């Protein structure tokens, strides 16, 4: 049997087309099997593809797939999904002075999402998601990890542990000493990294430094996966959430709200607004926000 599905390609964490991080969003995806969703994610070949479905416990259900596997939570597909739903008329943007609050059912349960009024006519509506309560995993030996990225332990900020943090998807956090070290990072040993991941507790690796790519930013980051996933993810929401929890917990932030920048060196500049809830010793939640721009809409036939 042949099915047709509306789909949109959305650039997330940007208000300019062809910036930020692209995400394919497939609507009305209930008839698709897990295998079909995985194969379609491989076909779209984005860092993640979102499949929007009905939900019995939330306003919408969404499944997130990389080209290789399903993941429980992701930031830029969440921004992209809400942007797609607004663009397709499945949601109406809130009026000035109001906030649209709803829930998305992800793989491991609902999360809270907010849509704010567009700041100007024709401008994209800001979307905020509340990620899972942060959990802090194991620490890692810099002498083992840094060579995977062509770096040495001297490139790490003095006293900053390499540590797995999860706000829904576990990521390895690596705080580098400066932007020069971050620029030199590359995926130098994909096979070694894959072998290490297989016996560890993280999905992918987030390398970052203090100070933005522009005067507006407070942090700048690069995010690495291994093939056949996209090697460098332009702008990452779940990893930004883990990074925020890491920085707050380890004393590298002076205030619980900041702007994270990413993607500029890939020609896809992105901006993530971040707000932490709780104290450094008891982080309760991380909220991340941004806008998205629809660049393609069409029909997918399976």
Coordinates of C-alpha atoms in Angstrom, one line a residue:
X1 CA 0.0 0.0 0.0
X2 CA 1.3 3.5 -0.9
X3 CA 1.0 6.3 1.6
X4 CA 1.7 10.0 1.2
X5 CA 3.0 12.3 3.9
X6 CA 3.5 16.0 4.1
X7 CA 7.0 16.9 5.0
X8 CA 9.0 20.1 5.6
X9 CA 12.7 20.9 5.8
X10 CA 13.3 23.4 8.6
X11 CA 16.4 25.3 9.5
X12 CA 16.4 25.5 13.3
X13 CA 18.1 27.9 15.7
X14 CA 18.1 30.7 13.0
X15 CA 15.8 33.3 11.6
X16 CA 17.6 33.2 8.3
X17 CA 17.1 30.5 5.7
X18 CA 20.1 28.2 5.1
X19 CA 21.5 29.0 8.5
X20 CA 21.3 27.0 11.7
X21 CA 20.7 23.2 11.6
X22 CA 18.4 21.6 9.0
X23 CA 15.9 19.0 10.1
X24 CA 13.3 17.1 8.0
X25 CA 9.9 16.9 9.7
X26 CA 7.4 14.3 8.4
X27 CA 3.8 15.0 9.5
X28 CA 1.0 12.4 9.9
X29 CA 3.6 9.7 10.3
X30 CA 1.5 7.2 12.3
X31 CA 1.4 4.6 9.4
X32 CA 5.2 4.4 9.3
X33 CA 6.9 1.5 10.9
X34 CA 10.1 1.9 12.9
X35 CA 12.1 0.4 10.0
X36 CA 10.5 2.8 7.6
X37 CA 11.2 5.8 9.8
X38 CA 14.9 4.7 10.1
X39 CA 15.2 4.2 6.4
X40 CA 13.6 7.6 5.7
X41 CA 16.0 9.3 8.1
X42 CA 18.9 7.7 6.2
X43 CA 17.3 9.0 3.0
X44 CA 17.0 12.6 4.3
X45 CA 20.5 12.2 5.7
X46 CA 20.1 15.1 8.2
X47 CA 21.6 14.9 11.6
X48 CA 18.0 14.1 12.8
X49 CA 14.6 13.6 11.2
X50 CA 11.4 14.1 13.1
X51 CA 8.3 12.1 12.6
X52 CA 5.1 13.7 14.0
X53 CA 2.3 11.3 15.2
X54 CA -0.8 11.2 17.3
X55 CA -0.5 10.9 21.0
X56 CA -2.8 9.7 23.8
X57 CA -0.9 11.6 26.5
X58 CA 0.3 14.8 24.9
X59 CA -0.7 17.3 22.1
X60 CA 1.6 15.5 19.6
X61 CA 3.9 12.5 19.5
X62 CA 7.3 12.9 17.9
X63 CA 10.0 10.3 17.2
X64 CA 13.6 11.5 16.4
X65 CA 16.0 9.4 14.2
X66 CA 19.5 10.0 13.1
X67 CA 20.6 8.2 9.9
X68 CA 21.7 5.3 12.1
X69 CA 19.4 5.1 15.2
X70 CA 16.5 6.5 17.2
X71 CA 17.4 8.9 20.0
X72 CA 15.2 9.8 23.0
X73 CA 15.5 13.6 22.9
X74 CA 16.9 16.3 20.6
X75 CA 16.7 20.1 20.6
X76 CA 16.9 21.3 17.0
X77 CA 14.2 18.8 15.9
X78 CA 12.0 20.1 18.6
X79 CA 12.4 23.7 17.4
X80 CA 11.9 22.4 13.8
X81 CA 8.8 20.3 14.7
X82 CA 7.0 23.3 16.3
X83 CA 8.0 25.5 13.4
X84 CA 6.7 23.0 10.9
X85 CA 3.4 22.6 12.8
X86 CA 2.9 26.4 12.8
X87 CA 3.8 26.6 9.1
X88 CA 1.4 23.8 8.2
X89 CA -1.5 25.4 10.2
X90 CA -1.6 22.6 12.7
X91 CA -1.0 25.2 15.4
X92 CA -1.8 28.9 15.5
X93 CA 0.8 31.3 16.8
X94 CA -0.1 32.9 20.1
X95 CA -1.4 36.5 20.2
X96 CA 0.8 39.3 21.6
X97 CA 1.2 39.0 25.4
X98 CA 0.2 35.3 25.5
X99 CA 2.1 32.0 25.4
X100 CA 1.1 28.7 23.8
X101 CA 1.9 25.9 26.1
X102 CA 1.8 22.3 25.0
X103 CA 3.5 18.9 25.4
X104 CA 5.3 16.6 23.0
X105 CA 5.4 12.9 23.7
X106 CA 8.9 11.7 23.0
X107 CA 10.4 8.2 23.2
X108 CA 10.7 8.4 27.0
X109 CA 7.6 10.5 27.8
X110 CA 6.3 14.0 27.4
X111 CA 8.3 17.3 27.6
X112 CA 6.9 20.8 27.9
X113 CA 7.2 23.2 25.0
X114 CA 6.2 26.9 24.7
X115 CA 5.6 29.0 21.6
X116 CA 5.9 32.8 22.0
X117 CA 4.3 35.4 19.8
X118 CA 6.4 36.4 16.7
X119 CA 8.3 39.6 17.5
X120 CA 7.2 41.2 14.3
X121 CA 4.7 40.4 11.4
X122 CA 6.2 37.6 9.3
X123 CA 9.0 36.8 11.8
X124 CA 9.3 33.3 13.1
X125 CA 7.8 32.4 16.5
X126 CA 10.3 31.7 19.2
X127 CA 10.0 28.1 20.6
X128 CA 11.2 27.0 24.0
X129 CA 11.6 23.4 25.3
X130 CA 12.2 22.2 28.8
X131 CA 14.6 19.3 28.7
X132 CA 14.9 16.4 31.2
X133 CA 16.4 17.1 34.6
X134 CA 20.2 16.9 34.1
X135 CA 22.1 13.7 35.1
X136 CA 25.8 13.6 35.5
X137 CA 27.6 10.5 34.3
X138 CA 31.1 9.2 34.4
X139 CA 34.3 11.3 33.9
X140 CA 36.7 10.4 31.1
X141 CA 40.5 10.5 30.8
X142 CA 41.6 13.4 28.5
X143 CA 44.6 11.3 27.4
X144 CA 42.2 8.8 25.9
X145 CA 39.5 11.1 24.5
X146 CA 41.4 14.1 23.1
X147 CA 43.4 12.1 20.4
X148 CA 40.1 11.1 18.8
X149 CA 39.8 14.8 17.9
X150 CA 43.4 15.5 17.0
X151 CA 43.9 17.3 20.3
X152 CA 46.0 16.8 23.5
X153 CA 45.1 17.1 27.2
X154 CA 46.8 20.5 27.2
X155 CA 43.9 21.8 25.0
X156 CA 41.4 21.2 27.8
X157 CA 40.6 24.2 30.1
X158 CA 42.7 23.7 33.3
X159 CA 40.6 21.9 35.9
X160 CA 37.7 21.1 33.7
X161 CA 36.7 17.4 33.8
X162 CA 35.6 15.6 30.7
X163 CA 32.2 14.3 31.8
X164 CA 29.0 12.8 30.4
X165 CA 25.9 14.9 31.0
X166 CA 22.4 14.1 29.8
X167 CA 19.3 16.2 29.7
X168 CA 17.6 13.5 27.7
X169 CA 20.4 12.2 25.5
X170 CA 23.8 11.6 27.0
X171 CA 26.6 13.7 25.5
X172 CA 30.3 13.8 26.4
X173 CA 31.2 17.4 27.5
X174 CA 34.7 18.7 26.7
X175 CA 35.5 22.2 27.8
X176 CA 38.5 23.5 25.8
X177 CA 40.8 26.3 26.9
X178 CA 40.1 28.7 24.0
X179 CA 38.6 29.1 20.5
X180 CA 42.0 28.3 18.9
X181 CA 41.9 24.8 20.4
X182 CA 38.3 24.4 19.3
X183 CA 39.1 25.4 15.7
X184 CA 41.9 22.7 15.5
X185 CA 39.4 19.9 16.5
X186 CA 38.6 17.3 13.9
X187 CA 37.4 13.7 13.8
X188 CA 40.9 12.2 13.7
X189 CA 40.0 8.6 14.7
X190 CA 36.4 7.7 14.0
X191 CA 37.0 4.0 14.6
X192 CA 38.7 4.6 17.9
X193 CA 35.9 6.9 19.0
X194 CA 33.3 4.3 18.0
X195 CA 35.1 1.6 20.0
X196 CA 35.3 3.9 23.0
X197 CA 31.6 4.8 22.8
X198 CA 30.6 1.2 22.6
X199 CA 31.9 0.6 26.2
X200 CA 31.0 4.1 27.5
X201 CA 27.9 6.1 28.5
X202 CA 27.5 8.7 25.8
X203 CA 26.0 9.1 22.3
X204 CA 28.2 11.9 20.9
X205 CA 30.8 14.5 21.9
X206 CA 30.3 18.2 22.5
X207 CA 33.5 20.3 22.4
X208 CA 33.1 24.0 23.5
X209 CA 34.9 27.0 24.9
X210 CA 33.9 30.1 26.8
X211 CA 33.2 33.2 24.7
X212 CA 31.0 33.3 21.7
X213 CA 31.7 33.4 18.0
X214 CA 30.2 36.9 18.1
X215 CA 30.0 39.6 20.7
X216 CA 26.5 38.4 21.6
X217 CA 27.5 34.9 22.5
X218 CA 28.7 33.5 25.8
X219 CA 29.8 30.1 24.5
X220 CA 30.9 28.5 21.2
X221 CA 30.7 24.8 20.4
X222 CA 31.3 22.1 17.9
X223 CA 29.5 18.7 18.0
X224 CA 30.9 15.5 16.6
X225 CA 29.4 12.2 15.7
X226 CA 30.8 9.3 13.7
X227 CA 29.8 8.1 10.2
X228 CA 27.3 7.2 8.9
X229 CA 25.8 9.9 11.1
X230 CA 26.6 13.5 10.2
X231 CA 30.2 14.0 11.4
X232 CA 29.7 17.6 12.6
X233 CA 26.3 18.7 13.7
X234 CA 25.9 22.5 13.0
X235 CA 23.8 23.6 16.0
X236 CA 22.7 21.2 18.8
X237 CA 19.9 21.7 21.3
X238 CA 20.2 18.7 23.6
X239 CA 24.0 19.0 23.8
X240 CA 23.6 22.7 24.5
X241 CA 21.4 21.7 27.4
X242 CA 23.9 19.3 28.7
X243 CA 26.7 21.9 28.2
X244 CA 24.6 24.4 30.2
X245 CA 24.1 22.0 33.1
X246 CA 27.9 21.2 33.0
X247 CA 28.9 24.9 33.1
X248 CA 26.5 25.8 35.8
X249 CA 27.3 22.8 38.0
X250 CA 31.1 23.3 37.6
X251 CA 31.1 27.0 38.3
X252 CA 31.9 28.4 34.8
X253 CA 28.7 30.5 34.6
X254 CA 28.0 33.7 36.6
X255 CA 24.3 33.8 35.6
X256 CA 21.7 31.1 34.8
X257 CA 20.8 32.6 31.4
X258 CA 23.1 32.9 28.4
X259 CA 23.4 32.7 24.6
X260 CA 25.2 29.7 23.1
X261 CA 26.5 30.0 19.5
X262 CA 27.4 27.2 17.1
X263 CA 27.8 26.5 13.4
X264 CA 29.5 29.7 12.4
X265 CA 32.6 27.9 11.1
X266 CA 30.4 25.6 9.0
X267 CA 28.7 28.5 7.3
X268 CA 25.5 27.8 9.3
X269 CA 25.5 30.2 12.2
X270 CA 23.0 29.3 15.0
X271 CA 21.9 30.9 18.2
X272 CA 20.5 29.0 21.2
X273 CA 19.0 30.9 24.1
X274 CA 19.5 29.0 27.4
X275 CA 17.9 29.3 30.9
X276 CA 18.8 27.1 33.8
X277 CA 16.4 26.3 36.7
X278 CA 17.9 25.5 40.1
X279 CA 21.3 26.0 41.8
X280 CA 24.6 24.8 40.6
X281 CA 24.5 22.0 43.1
X282 CA 20.9 21.1 42.3
X283 CA 20.1 21.8 38.6
X284 CA 16.4 21.2 38.2
X285 CA 15.9 21.8 34.5
X286 CA 17.4 23.4 31.4
X287 CA 15.3 25.4 29.0
X288 CA 16.5 26.1 25.5
X289 CA 14.9 28.4 22.9
X290 CA 15.2 29.5 19.3
X291 CA 13.5 30.1 16.1
X292 CA 13.2 28.1 12.8
X293 CA 12.6 28.8 9.1
X294 CA 10.9 26.5 6.7
X295 CA 12.9 26.2 3.5
X296 CA 11.2 23.3 1.7
X297 CA 7.7 21.8 1.9
X298 CA 6.5 18.8 -0.1
X299 CA 4.9 15.4 -0.2
X300 CA 6.7 12.2 0.6
X301 CA 5.4 9.0 -1.0
X302 CA 6.2 5.6 0.6

